Amino acid sequence: MLKNKPMKTRPSLGILVALLFSLPGLAQQTYQPISVLNVEIDTIPVSFPEQEQFKNDVTGNTVKVLHAVENTGFQFYNSVSFRNDKEGIIAGGTRLRLRSTQDGGKHWKGFSFSGFANAFYSTAIYENQFYVVGASRYIFRNDDLNTEWEAFDVNTLGESKYALRHPKFYKIKFSPSGFGIIVGDNNGKPLVLKTTDKGAHWKKVKLNGLQTDEVSLSDVFIFPDDTIRLLSFTGNVYESSNEGKDWSLLRRGKEGESLNSIAFATKKEGYISGLQGLLLKTTDGGKTWEQIDTTVLGRGANISNLEYTKDHRLLLTTAESFQDEKNNAPIFSIDKEGKISPFLSAKGQTFVFDAYGLFLLNDNVFLLDRDKLYKIKV
């Protein structure tokens, strides 16, 4: 937490916990205002009147530091989304922490939606609506960053009263049509939710075709025609062409793999990635996969995000990477020939830090470190 900042009074942790996990007002399968908790959410004003800037030696463009947190502790952030140059959010942990800005990062407002050590993992935007999910049974959303946040209780979707009481949602994504998917797990078993009405309502997806011993699902990619491809932490890749009614196995993961990110440029070409610098590419829609040499990333790199730019370059970030001082950048690019190069460097030295969040908007890249948010031109 930032020092010397006034905090609003809130009920004791015990009261907060009881309210958070009872929520009779959320029994309906719809969103309800956070105020039904009868808890005054902590808000923290944060100002950066003069944003730090430096030159990126790789691209020659200016890099802006839009956000910084002193003494973050466990308050690191996992995901970032901006709907324009001014309005955006970052989210992470602990206690379901979220910060929003409406002036391009000069001022921020902080929120905490939980009394526990659980974290937010993923953010998304569809039709200017912000969505946030994580280690919580609620899907949070907000449409203007001025009004109160709303929550959808997924426990109402379970077969029994407590069926979905402690899910973890790792990714939320939407297709251009408003078809949306959330992936994660419930007590170690794979879990998928979908929306067919632009996020207004959510349904639990039956996972017909997944391996009987499947574990958590780490990421999802949705094509413009609403074809879905899922990635599990063990490296299994699945596809559905009928909005999740049936699934086919495209790739069976190998023993010892741990994968967490998926991205496709076309139905044929795409990548999956994960721990220990593991990066795999397919050019035939997932029938075969080629392992890419990622030595340039540094020793033990966790490839945390994959995103394609408009010109079909692949951007990738590294997190929790045990890198030495000779290496490396937090973000790299892969050109059409498959060459991996640092994407961020300053004063002749590449950065060594954890990059958890990556978001592309027009020609801007938003890169989220454990305690800083950078804005870089593609």
mmCIF file of C-alpha atoms in Angstrom:
data_model
loop_
_atom_site.group_PDB
_atom_site.id
_atom_site.type_symbol
_atom_site.label_atom_id
_atom_site.label_comp_id
_atom_site.label_asym_id
_atom_site.label_seq_id
_atom_site.Cartn_x
_atom_site.Cartn_y
_atom_site.Cartn_z
ATOM 1 C CA MET A 1 0.000 0.000 0.000
ATOM 2 C CA LEU A 2 1.086 3.582 -0.534
ATOM 3 C CA LYS A 3 2.193 5.285 2.656
ATOM 4 C CA ASN A 4 0.480 8.253 4.299
ATOM 5 C CA LYS A 5 -2.703 7.914 2.268
ATOM 6 C CA PRO A 6 -6.041 8.257 4.085
ATOM 7 C CA MET A 7 -8.113 5.100 4.154
ATOM 8 C CA LYS A 8 -11.863 4.864 4.462
ATOM 9 C CA THR A 9 -13.186 2.979 7.456
ATOM 10 C CA ARG A 10 -14.578 -0.460 6.740
ATOM 11 C CA PRO A 11 -16.110 -3.218 8.878
ATOM 12 C CA SER A 12 -13.919 -5.791 10.570
ATOM 13 C CA LEU A 13 -12.500 -8.630 8.481
ATOM 14 C CA GLY A 14 -14.943 -11.096 10.011
ATOM 15 C CA ILE A 15 -17.948 -9.017 8.998
ATOM 16 C CA LEU A 16 -16.499 -8.459 5.538
ATOM 17 C CA VAL A 17 -15.922 -12.165 5.033
ATOM 18 C CA ALA A 18 -19.429 -13.051 6.173
ATOM 19 C CA LEU A 19 -20.983 -10.500 3.849
ATOM 20 C CA LEU A 20 -18.811 -11.448 0.898
ATOM 21 C CA PHE A 21 -19.756 -15.097 1.055
ATOM 22 C CA SER A 22 -23.449 -14.760 1.854
ATOM 23 C CA LEU A 23 -24.734 -12.196 -0.640
ATOM 24 C CA PRO A 24 -28.433 -13.059 -0.698
ATOM 25 C CA GLY A 25 -28.945 -10.226 -3.166
ATOM 26 C CA LEU A 26 -26.854 -12.071 -5.737
ATOM 27 C CA ALA A 27 -29.018 -15.181 -5.787
ATOM 28 C CA GLN A 28 -30.381 -14.097 -9.165
ATOM 29 C CA GLN A 29 -28.465 -14.974 -12.339
ATOM 30 C CA THR A 30 -27.697 -11.352 -13.083
ATOM 31 C CA TYR A 31 -25.368 -8.553 -12.009
ATOM 32 C CA GLN A 32 -25.965 -6.652 -8.800
ATOM 33 C CA PRO A 33 -24.209 -3.540 -7.434
ATOM 34 C CA ILE A 34 -21.290 -4.113 -5.086
ATOM 35 C CA SER A 35 -23.206 -2.111 -2.486
ATOM 36 C CA VAL A 36 -25.366 -5.169 -1.750
ATOM 37 C CA LEU A 37 -22.375 -6.244 0.351
ATOM 38 C CA ASN A 38 -23.149 -3.330 2.680
ATOM 39 C CA VAL A 39 -19.392 -2.718 2.707
ATOM 40 C CA GLU A 40 -17.696 0.570 1.890
ATOM 41 C CA ILE A 41 -14.931 -0.370 -0.507
ATOM 42 C CA ASP A 42 -11.522 1.179 0.185
ATOM 43 C CA THR A 43 -10.525 3.757 -2.401
ATOM 44 C CA ILE A 44 -7.034 5.189 -2.730
ATOM 45 C CA PRO A 45 -6.380 8.314 -4.841
ATOM 46 C CA VAL A 46 -2.994 8.149 -6.558
ATOM 47 C CA SER A 47 -1.493 10.992 -8.610
ATOM 48 C CA PHE A 48 1.369 11.179 -11.107
ATOM 49 C CA PRO A 49 1.259 14.783 -12.387
ATOM 50 C CA GLU A 50 4.599 14.383 -14.186
ATOM 51 C CA GLN A 51 4.842 10.945 -15.754
ATOM 52 C CA GLU A 52 8.268 9.396 -16.109
ATOM 53 C CA GLN A 53 9.448 8.906 -19.684
ATOM 54 C CA PHE A 54 12.436 7.337 -21.351
ATOM 55 C CA LYS A 55 13.529 6.335 -24.842
ATOM 56 C CA ASN A 56 13.192 2.782 -26.080
ATOM 57 C CA ASP A 57 16.516 2.085 -27.826
ATOM 58 C CA VAL A 58 14.984 -0.762 -29.852
ATOM 59 C CA THR A 59 12.205 1.212 -31.534
ATOM 60 C CA GLY A 60 13.424 4.768 -30.933
ATOM 61 C CA ASN A 61 10.027 5.682 -29.473
ATOM 62 C CA THR A 62 9.251 7.221 -26.100
ATOM 63 C CA VAL A 63 8.100 4.952 -23.280
ATOM 64 C CA LYS A 64 5.758 6.410 -20.648
ATOM 65 C CA VAL A 65 5.433 5.109 -17.094
ATOM 66 C CA LEU A 66 1.703 5.435 -16.429
ATOM 67 C CA HIS A 67 1.594 3.891 -12.972
ATOM 68 C CA ALA A 68 3.919 2.941 -10.142
ATOM 69 C CA VAL A 69 3.333 1.429 -6.711
ATOM 70 C CA GLU A 70 5.801 1.796 -3.845
ATOM 71 C CA ASN A 71 6.445 -1.189 -1.582
ATOM 72 C CA THR A 72 3.987 -3.386 -3.464
ATOM 73 C CA GLY A 73 4.455 -6.502 -1.346
ATOM 74 C CA PHE A 74 1.733 -8.833 -2.525
ATOM 75 C CA GLN A 75 -0.068 -6.075 -4.418
ATOM 76 C CA PHE A 76 1.387 -7.054 -7.774
ATOM 77 C CA TYR A 77 -0.858 -6.708 -10.830
ATOM 78 C CA ASN A 78 -1.642 -9.400 -13.407
ATOM 79 C CA SER A 79 -3.738 -7.804 -16.142
ATOM 80 C CA VAL A 80 -4.352 -4.483 -17.886
ATOM 81 C CA SER A 81 -7.071 -3.200 -20.253
ATOM 82 C CA PHE A 82 -7.579 0.235 -21.841
ATOM 83 C CA ARG A 83 -10.578 1.163 -23.977
ATOM 84 C CA ASN A 84 -8.944 4.385 -25.218
ATOM 85 C CA ASP A 85 -5.900 6.526 -24.413
ATOM 86 C CA LYS A 86 -7.531 7.856 -21.233
ATOM 87 C CA GLU A 87 -9.621 5.126 -19.594
ATOM 88 C CA GLY A 88 -8.124 1.897 -18.314
ATOM 89 C CA ILE A 89 -7.749 -0.538 -15.431
ATOM 90 C CA ILE A 90 -5.095 -2.761 -13.896
ATOM 91 C CA ALA A 91 -5.992 -5.688 -11.634
ATOM 92 C CA GLY A 92 -4.206 -8.220 -9.460
ATOM 93 C CA GLY A 93 -3.723 -9.137 -5.836
ATOM 94 C CA THR A 94 -4.014 -9.557 -3.058
ATOM 95 C CA ARG A 95 -7.589 -8.891 -1.801
ATOM 96 C CA LEU A 96 -8.884 -8.568 -5.386
ATOM 97 C CA ARG A 97 -7.130 -5.265 -5.994
ATOM 98 C CA LEU A 98 -8.026 -3.044 -8.916
ATOM 99 C CA ARG A 99 -7.023 0.462 -10.015
ATOM 100 C CA SER A 100 -8.700 2.636 -12.629
ATOM 101 C CA THR A 101 -7.717 5.814 -14.469
ATOM 102 C CA GLN A 102 -9.721 8.228 -16.596
ATOM 103 C CA ASP A 103 -6.950 10.618 -17.585
ATOM 104 C CA GLY A 104 -4.339 8.374 -19.176
ATOM 105 C CA GLY A 105 -2.598 7.424 -15.952
ATOM 106 C CA LYS A 106 -2.076 10.789 -14.240
ATOM 107 C CA HIS A 107 -4.550 9.887 -11.515
ATOM 108 C CA TRP A 108 -5.747 6.500 -10.314
ATOM 109 C CA LYS A 109 -8.432 5.229 -7.969
ATOM 110 C CA GLY A 110 -7.791 2.018 -6.042
ATOM 111 C CA PHE A 111 -10.275 -0.663 -4.987
ATOM 112 C CA SER A 112 -10.199 -3.839 -2.939
ATOM 113 C CA PHE A 113 -13.083 -6.297 -3.297
ATOM 114 C CA SER A 114 -12.061 -9.016 -0.824
ATOM 115 C CA GLY A 115 -10.686 -9.553 2.656
ATOM 116 C CA PHE A 116 -8.616 -12.557 1.594
ATOM 117 C CA ALA A 117 -5.321 -13.081 -0.207
ATOM 118 C CA ASN A 118 -7.069 -13.956 -3.479
ATOM 119 C CA ALA A 119 -6.077 -12.116 -6.651
ATOM 120 C CA PHE A 120 -7.563 -10.927 -9.916
ATOM 121 C CA TYR A 121 -6.025 -12.691 -12.957
ATOM 122 C CA SER A 122 -7.657 -11.324 -16.091
ATOM 123 C CA THR A 123 -9.389 -8.244 -17.501
ATOM 124 C CA ALA A 124 -11.263 -7.697 -20.757
ATOM 125 C CA ILE A 125 -13.303 -5.080 -22.602
ATOM 126 C CA TYR A 126 -16.332 -5.529 -24.817
ATOM 127 C CA GLU A 127 -18.349 -2.588 -26.158
ATOM 128 C CA ASN A 128 -16.660 -0.282 -23.642
ATOM 129 C CA GLN A 129 -17.624 -2.509 -20.696
ATOM 130 C CA PHE A 130 -14.772 -3.540 -18.387
ATOM 131 C CA TYR A 131 -14.733 -7.110 -17.029
ATOM 132 C CA VAL A 132 -12.486 -8.513 -14.273
ATOM 133 C CA VAL A 133 -12.156 -12.111 -13.012
ATOM 134 C CA GLY A 134 -9.830 -14.054 -10.738
ATOM 135 C CA ALA A 135 -9.815 -16.219 -7.625
ATOM 136 C CA SER A 136 -13.385 -15.315 -6.838
ATOM 137 C CA ARG A 137 -16.840 -16.626 -7.596
ATOM 138 C CA TYR A 138 -17.824 -13.211 -8.968
ATOM 139 C CA ILE A 139 -17.506 -11.681 -12.424
ATOM 140 C CA PHE A 140 -17.040 -7.936 -11.953
ATOM 141 C CA ARG A 141 -17.935 -5.294 -14.536
ATOM 142 C CA ASN A 142 -18.190 -1.513 -14.960
ATOM 143 C CA ASP A 143 -19.214 0.592 -17.941
ATOM 144 C CA ASP A 144 -17.873 4.082 -17.241
ATOM 145 C CA LEU A 145 -15.432 3.905 -14.257
ATOM 146 C CA ASN A 146 -17.562 6.537 -12.523
ATOM 147 C CA THR A 147 -20.467 4.449 -11.290
ATOM 148 C CA GLU A 148 -20.430 1.517 -8.890
ATOM 149 C CA TRP A 149 -18.927 -1.816 -9.919
ATOM 150 C CA GLU A 150 -21.327 -4.735 -10.423
ATOM 151 C CA ALA A 151 -20.875 -8.433 -9.665
ATOM 152 C CA PHE A 152 -22.310 -11.641 -11.167
ATOM 153 C CA ASP A 153 -22.333 -14.598 -8.758
ATOM 154 C CA VAL A 154 -21.363 -17.736 -10.715
ATOM 155 C CA ASN A 155 -22.323 -19.929 -7.770
ATOM 156 C CA THR A 156 -25.906 -19.562 -9.020
ATOM 157 C CA LEU A 157 -24.870 -21.594 -12.099
ATOM 158 C CA GLY A 158 -23.857 -24.684 -10.126
ATOM 159 C CA GLU A 159 -25.772 -27.931 -9.857
ATOM 160 C CA SER A 160 -25.963 -27.493 -6.090
ATOM 161 C CA LYS A 161 -25.796 -24.625 -3.607
ATOM 162 C CA TYR A 162 -22.001 -24.801 -3.136
ATOM 163 C CA ALA A 163 -20.958 -26.341 -6.482
ATOM 164 C CA LEU A 164 -19.105 -23.241 -7.711
ATOM 165 C CA ARG A 165 -18.240 -21.631 -4.402
ATOM 166 C CA HIS A 166 -14.444 -21.425 -4.896
ATOM 167 C CA PRO A 167 -13.615 -21.225 -8.624
ATOM 168 C CA LYS A 168 -10.494 -19.638 -10.093
ATOM 169 C CA PHE A 169 -10.832 -17.846 -13.416
ATOM 170 C CA TYR A 170 -7.565 -17.346 -15.293
ATOM 171 C CA LYS A 171 -8.716 -15.714 -18.552
ATOM 172 C CA ILE A 172 -11.728 -13.893 -19.937
ATOM 173 C CA LYS A 173 -11.989 -13.093 -23.649
ATOM 174 C CA PHE A 174 -14.617 -11.959 -26.182
ATOM 175 C CA SER A 175 -15.029 -12.395 -29.924
ATOM 176 C CA PRO A 176 -16.100 -9.443 -32.120
ATOM 177 C CA SER A 177 -19.697 -10.738 -32.020
ATOM 178 C CA GLY A 178 -19.907 -10.542 -28.228
ATOM 179 C CA PHE A 179 -19.474 -14.250 -27.650
ATOM 180 C CA GLY A 180 -17.379 -14.587 -24.509
ATOM 181 C CA ILE A 181 -15.473 -17.335 -22.696
ATOM 182 C CA ILE A 182 -14.008 -17.551 -19.188
ATOM 183 C CA VAL A 183 -11.645 -20.431 -18.362
ATOM 184 C CA GLY A 184 -10.196 -21.711 -15.103
ATOM 185 C CA ASP A 185 -10.920 -24.417 -12.584
ATOM 186 C CA ASN A 186 -13.186 -25.425 -9.758
ATOM 187 C CA ASN A 187 -11.420 -27.485 -7.099
ATOM 188 C CA GLY A 188 -8.795 -28.556 -9.645
ATOM 189 C CA LYS A 189 -11.286 -29.565 -12.352
ATOM 190 C CA PRO A 190 -11.540 -27.658 -15.653
ATOM 191 C CA LEU A 191 -14.199 -24.965 -15.757
ATOM 192 C CA VAL A 192 -15.565 -22.943 -18.694
ATOM 193 C CA LEU A 193 -18.283 -20.284 -18.693
ATOM 194 C CA LYS A 194 -19.740 -18.670 -21.801
ATOM 195 C CA THR A 195 -21.926 -15.715 -22.702
ATOM 196 C CA THR A 196 -23.898 -15.345 -25.922
ATOM 197 C CA ASP A 197 -25.374 -11.937 -25.084
ATOM 198 C CA LYS A 198 -22.272 -9.747 -24.774
ATOM 199 C CA GLY A 199 -21.578 -10.538 -21.128
ATOM 200 C CA ALA A 200 -25.065 -9.852 -19.766
ATOM 201 C CA HIS A 201 -25.548 -13.462 -18.627
ATOM 202 C CA TRP A 202 -23.222 -16.440 -18.208
ATOM 203 C CA LYS A 203 -23.698 -20.215 -18.478
ATOM 204 C CA LYS A 204 -21.569 -23.162 -17.439
ATOM 205 C CA VAL A 205 -20.231 -25.113 -20.438
ATOM 206 C CA LYS A 206 -20.378 -28.914 -20.541
ATOM 207 C CA LEU A 207 -16.908 -30.124 -21.465
ATOM 208 C CA ASN A 208 -17.783 -33.107 -23.654
ATOM 209 C CA GLY A 209 -14.580 -34.340 -25.285
ATOM 210 C CA LEU A 210 -12.043 -33.169 -22.711
ATOM 211 C CA GLN A 211 -9.730 -35.741 -21.170
ATOM 212 C CA THR A 212 -11.260 -37.377 -18.096
ATOM 213 C CA ASP A 213 -8.188 -36.444 -16.021
ATOM 214 C CA GLU A 214 -7.955 -32.875 -17.372
ATOM 215 C CA VAL A 215 -6.726 -30.178 -15.015
ATOM 216 C CA SER A 216 -7.111 -26.405 -14.948
ATOM 217 C CA LEU A 217 -7.580 -24.474 -18.179
ATOM 218 C CA SER A 218 -5.061 -21.665 -18.505
ATOM 219 C CA ASP A 219 -6.066 -19.700 -21.618
ATOM 220 C CA VAL A 220 -8.553 -19.432 -24.475
ATOM 221 C CA PHE A 221 -8.534 -18.047 -28.010
ATOM 222 C CA ILE A 222 -11.755 -17.158 -29.858
ATOM 223 C CA PHE A 223 -11.748 -16.689 -33.645
ATOM 224 C CA PRO A 224 -14.055 -14.168 -35.381
ATOM 225 C CA ASP A 225 -16.398 -17.036 -36.365
ATOM 226 C CA ASP A 226 -16.625 -17.990 -32.638
ATOM 227 C CA THR A 227 -14.507 -21.128 -32.995
ATOM 228 C CA ILE A 228 -12.885 -21.708 -29.607
ATOM 229 C CA ARG A 229 -9.491 -23.150 -28.733
ATOM 230 C CA LEU A 230 -8.650 -23.954 -25.123
ATOM 231 C CA LEU A 231 -5.261 -24.536 -23.507
ATOM 232 C CA SER A 232 -4.739 -26.510 -20.294
ATOM 233 C CA PHE A 233 -1.767 -26.113 -17.980
ATOM 234 C CA THR A 234 -0.589 -29.593 -19.029
ATOM 235 C CA GLY A 235 -0.407 -28.512 -22.687
ATOM 236 C CA ASN A 236 -3.594 -30.058 -24.050
ATOM 237 C CA VAL A 237 -5.285 -27.984 -26.769
ATOM 238 C CA TYR A 238 -8.989 -28.395 -27.549
ATOM 239 C CA GLU A 239 -11.276 -26.940 -30.210
ATOM 240 C CA SER A 240 -15.030 -26.353 -30.428
ATOM 241 C CA SER A 241 -16.894 -25.048 -33.474
ATOM 242 C CA ASN A 242 -20.365 -25.085 -31.883
ATOM 243 C CA GLU A 243 -20.018 -22.631 -28.972
ATOM 244 C CA GLY A 244 -18.637 -25.238 -26.590
ATOM 245 C CA LYS A 245 -21.222 -28.003 -27.000
ATOM 246 C CA ASP A 246 -18.551 -30.459 -28.184
ATOM 247 C CA TRP A 247 -14.751 -30.490 -28.019
ATOM 248 C CA SER A 248 -12.016 -32.249 -29.973
ATOM 249 C CA LEU A 249 -8.406 -32.726 -28.873
ATOM 250 C CA LEU A 250 -5.957 -30.907 -31.177
ATOM 251 C CA ARG A 251 -2.816 -31.545 -29.133
ATOM 252 C CA ARG A 252 -1.942 -33.833 -26.268
ATOM 253 C CA GLY A 253 0.526 -32.257 -23.852
ATOM 254 C CA LYS A 254 3.770 -33.963 -22.956
ATOM 255 C CA GLU A 255 4.836 -34.958 -19.461
ATOM 256 C CA GLY A 256 6.459 -32.123 -17.551
ATOM 257 C CA GLU A 257 4.982 -29.326 -19.654
ATOM 258 C CA SER A 258 3.321 -26.333 -18.027
ATOM 259 C CA LEU A 259 1.634 -23.987 -20.518
ATOM 260 C CA ASN A 260 -0.313 -20.804 -19.883
ATOM 261 C CA SER A 261 -0.789 -18.743 -23.049
ATOM 262 C CA ILE A 262 -2.261 -19.240 -26.542
ATOM 263 C CA ALA A 263 -2.559 -16.977 -29.600
ATOM 264 C CA PHE A 264 -3.400 -17.532 -33.278
ATOM 265 C CA ALA A 265 -2.909 -15.271 -36.298
ATOM 266 C CA THR A 266 -5.077 -17.520 -38.486
ATOM 267 C CA LYS A 267 -6.820 -20.865 -38.109
ATOM 268 C CA LYS A 268 -3.552 -22.447 -39.271
ATOM 269 C CA GLU A 269 -0.808 -20.415 -37.595
ATOM 270 C CA GLY A 270 -0.453 -19.966 -33.858
ATOM 271 C CA TYR A 271 1.637 -20.385 -30.698
ATOM 272 C CA ILE A 272 1.320 -21.808 -27.202
ATOM 273 C CA SER A 273 3.775 -21.042 -24.404
ATOM 274 C CA GLY A 274 4.595 -21.509 -20.744
ATOM 275 C CA LEU A 275 7.267 -22.194 -18.145
ATOM 276 C CA GLN A 276 10.976 -22.842 -18.770
ATOM 277 C CA GLY A 277 10.854 -20.822 -22.002
ATOM 278 C CA LEU A 278 8.608 -23.365 -23.705
ATOM 279 C CA LEU A 279 7.264 -21.926 -26.978
ATOM 280 C CA LEU A 280 5.545 -24.093 -29.598
ATOM 281 C CA LYS A 281 4.335 -23.073 -33.063
ATOM 282 C CA THR A 282 1.844 -24.681 -35.439
ATOM 283 C CA THR A 283 1.260 -23.878 -39.109
ATOM 284 C CA ASP A 284 -1.366 -26.551 -39.753
ATOM 285 C CA GLY A 285 -4.058 -25.695 -37.230
ATOM 286 C CA GLY A 286 -2.610 -27.717 -34.358
ATOM 287 C CA LYS A 287 -1.918 -31.048 -36.062
ATOM 288 C CA THR A 288 1.836 -30.650 -35.580
ATOM 289 C CA TRP A 289 3.888 -28.358 -33.347
ATOM 290 C CA GLU A 290 7.470 -27.092 -33.639
ATOM 291 C CA GLN A 291 9.428 -26.125 -30.526
ATOM 292 C CA ILE A 292 11.036 -22.685 -30.885
ATOM 293 C CA ASP A 293 14.491 -21.945 -29.498
ATOM 294 C CA THR A 294 14.004 -19.328 -26.766
ATOM 295 C CA THR A 295 17.545 -19.104 -25.420
ATOM 296 C CA VAL A 296 17.466 -15.333 -25.985
ATOM 297 C CA LEU A 297 14.745 -15.008 -23.331
ATOM 298 C CA GLY A 298 17.084 -16.038 -20.548
ATOM 299 C CA ARG A 299 17.262 -18.996 -18.209
ATOM 300 C CA GLY A 300 13.985 -20.348 -16.859
ATOM 301 C CA ALA A 301 11.741 -17.737 -18.469
ATOM 302 C CA ASN A 302 7.993 -18.015 -17.955
ATOM 303 C CA ILE A 303 6.366 -16.815 -21.175
ATOM 304 C CA SER A 304 3.333 -15.166 -19.623
ATOM 305 C CA ASN A 305 1.492 -13.550 -22.566
ATOM 306 C CA LEU A 306 1.221 -13.918 -26.343
ATOM 307 C CA GLU A 307 -0.435 -11.267 -28.528
ATOM 308 C CA TYR A 308 -0.351 -10.611 -32.282
ATOM 309 C CA THR A 309 0.027 -7.071 -33.611
ATOM 310 C CA LYS A 310 -1.908 -5.817 -36.626
ATOM 311 C CA ASP A 311 1.097 -6.531 -38.869
ATOM 312 C CA HIS A 312 1.221 -10.141 -37.592
ATOM 313 C CA ARG A 313 4.251 -9.767 -35.359
ATOM 314 C CA LEU A 314 3.942 -11.799 -32.182
ATOM 315 C CA LEU A 315 4.661 -10.051 -28.888
ATOM 316 C CA LEU A 316 5.523 -12.135 -25.842
ATOM 317 C CA THR A 317 6.242 -11.236 -22.238
ATOM 318 C CA THR A 318 8.274 -13.034 -19.585
ATOM 319 C CA ALA A 319 7.500 -13.270 -15.870
ATOM 320 C CA GLU A 320 9.036 -14.958 -12.836
ATOM 321 C CA SER A 321 12.110 -15.466 -14.979
ATOM 322 C CA PHE A 322 15.371 -16.273 -13.239
ATOM 323 C CA GLN A 323 17.434 -14.177 -15.598
ATOM 324 C CA ASP A 324 21.034 -13.118 -15.194
ATOM 325 C CA GLU A 325 22.205 -9.542 -15.651
ATOM 326 C CA LYS A 326 23.261 -10.133 -19.268
ATOM 327 C CA ASN A 327 19.672 -10.762 -20.300
ATOM 328 C CA ASN A 328 16.911 -9.815 -21.046
ATOM 329 C CA ALA A 329 13.834 -7.777 -21.886
ATOM 330 C CA PRO A 330 10.418 -8.222 -20.304
ATOM 331 C CA ILE A 331 8.863 -8.121 -23.764
ATOM 332 C CA PHE A 332 10.050 -9.592 -27.057
ATOM 333 C CA SER A 333 8.810 -9.704 -30.625
ATOM 334 C CA ILE A 334 8.900 -12.528 -33.151
ATOM 335 C CA ASP A 335 9.015 -11.516 -36.802
ATOM 336 C CA LYS A 336 7.559 -13.425 -39.761
ATOM 337 C CA GLU A 337 10.830 -15.317 -40.160
ATOM 338 C CA GLY A 338 10.652 -16.527 -36.569
ATOM 339 C CA LYS A 339 13.452 -14.383 -35.143
ATOM 340 C CA ILE A 340 12.996 -13.417 -31.474
ATOM 341 C CA SER A 341 14.281 -9.958 -30.511
ATOM 342 C CA PRO A 342 13.983 -7.696 -27.430
ATOM 343 C CA PHE A 343 11.225 -5.126 -27.816
ATOM 344 C CA LEU A 344 12.163 -2.828 -24.939
ATOM 345 C CA SER A 345 15.622 -1.499 -24.125
ATOM 346 C CA ALA A 346 16.960 1.767 -22.723
ATOM 347 C CA LYS A 347 20.450 3.242 -22.392
ATOM 348 C CA GLY A 348 21.964 0.207 -24.000
ATOM 349 C CA GLN A 349 20.646 -2.168 -21.366
ATOM 350 C CA THR A 350 17.619 -4.395 -21.509
ATOM 351 C CA PHE A 351 15.276 -4.568 -18.568
ATOM 352 C CA VAL A 352 15.170 -7.410 -16.081
ATOM 353 C CA PHE A 353 11.776 -7.607 -14.420
ATOM 354 C CA ASP A 354 8.556 -9.602 -14.387
ATOM 355 C CA ALA A 355 5.981 -8.724 -17.046
ATOM 356 C CA TYR A 356 2.554 -10.106 -16.211
ATOM 357 C CA GLY A 357 0.112 -8.045 -18.279
ATOM 358 C CA LEU A 358 0.067 -7.213 -21.986
ATOM 359 C CA PHE A 359 -2.602 -5.247 -23.856
ATOM 360 C CA LEU A 360 -2.611 -3.862 -27.418
ATOM 361 C CA LEU A 361 -4.706 -0.849 -28.421
ATOM 362 C CA ASN A 362 -4.267 0.569 -31.916
ATOM 363 C CA ASP A 363 -0.500 1.253 -32.174
ATOM 364 C CA ASN A 364 0.077 1.248 -28.403
ATOM 365 C CA VAL A 365 1.342 -1.566 -26.190
ATOM 366 C CA PHE A 366 0.501 -1.480 -22.474
ATOM 367 C CA LEU A 367 3.024 -3.536 -20.509
ATOM 368 C CA LEU A 368 2.328 -4.340 -16.875
ATOM 369 C CA ASP A 369 5.195 -5.099 -14.523
ATOM 370 C CA ARG A 370 4.798 -6.230 -10.926
ATOM 371 C CA ASP A 371 4.625 -2.572 -9.845
ATOM 372 C CA LYS A 372 4.733 -0.400 -12.995
ATOM 373 C CA LEU A 373 2.640 0.160 -16.106
ATOM 374 C CA TYR A 374 4.419 1.136 -19.313
ATOM 375 C CA LYS A 375 2.967 2.525 -22.549
ATOM 376 C CA ILE A 376 5.035 1.758 -25.652
ATOM 377 C CA LYS A 377 4.489 2.487 -29.338
ATOM 378 C CA VAL A 378 4.497 -0.562 -31.634
#
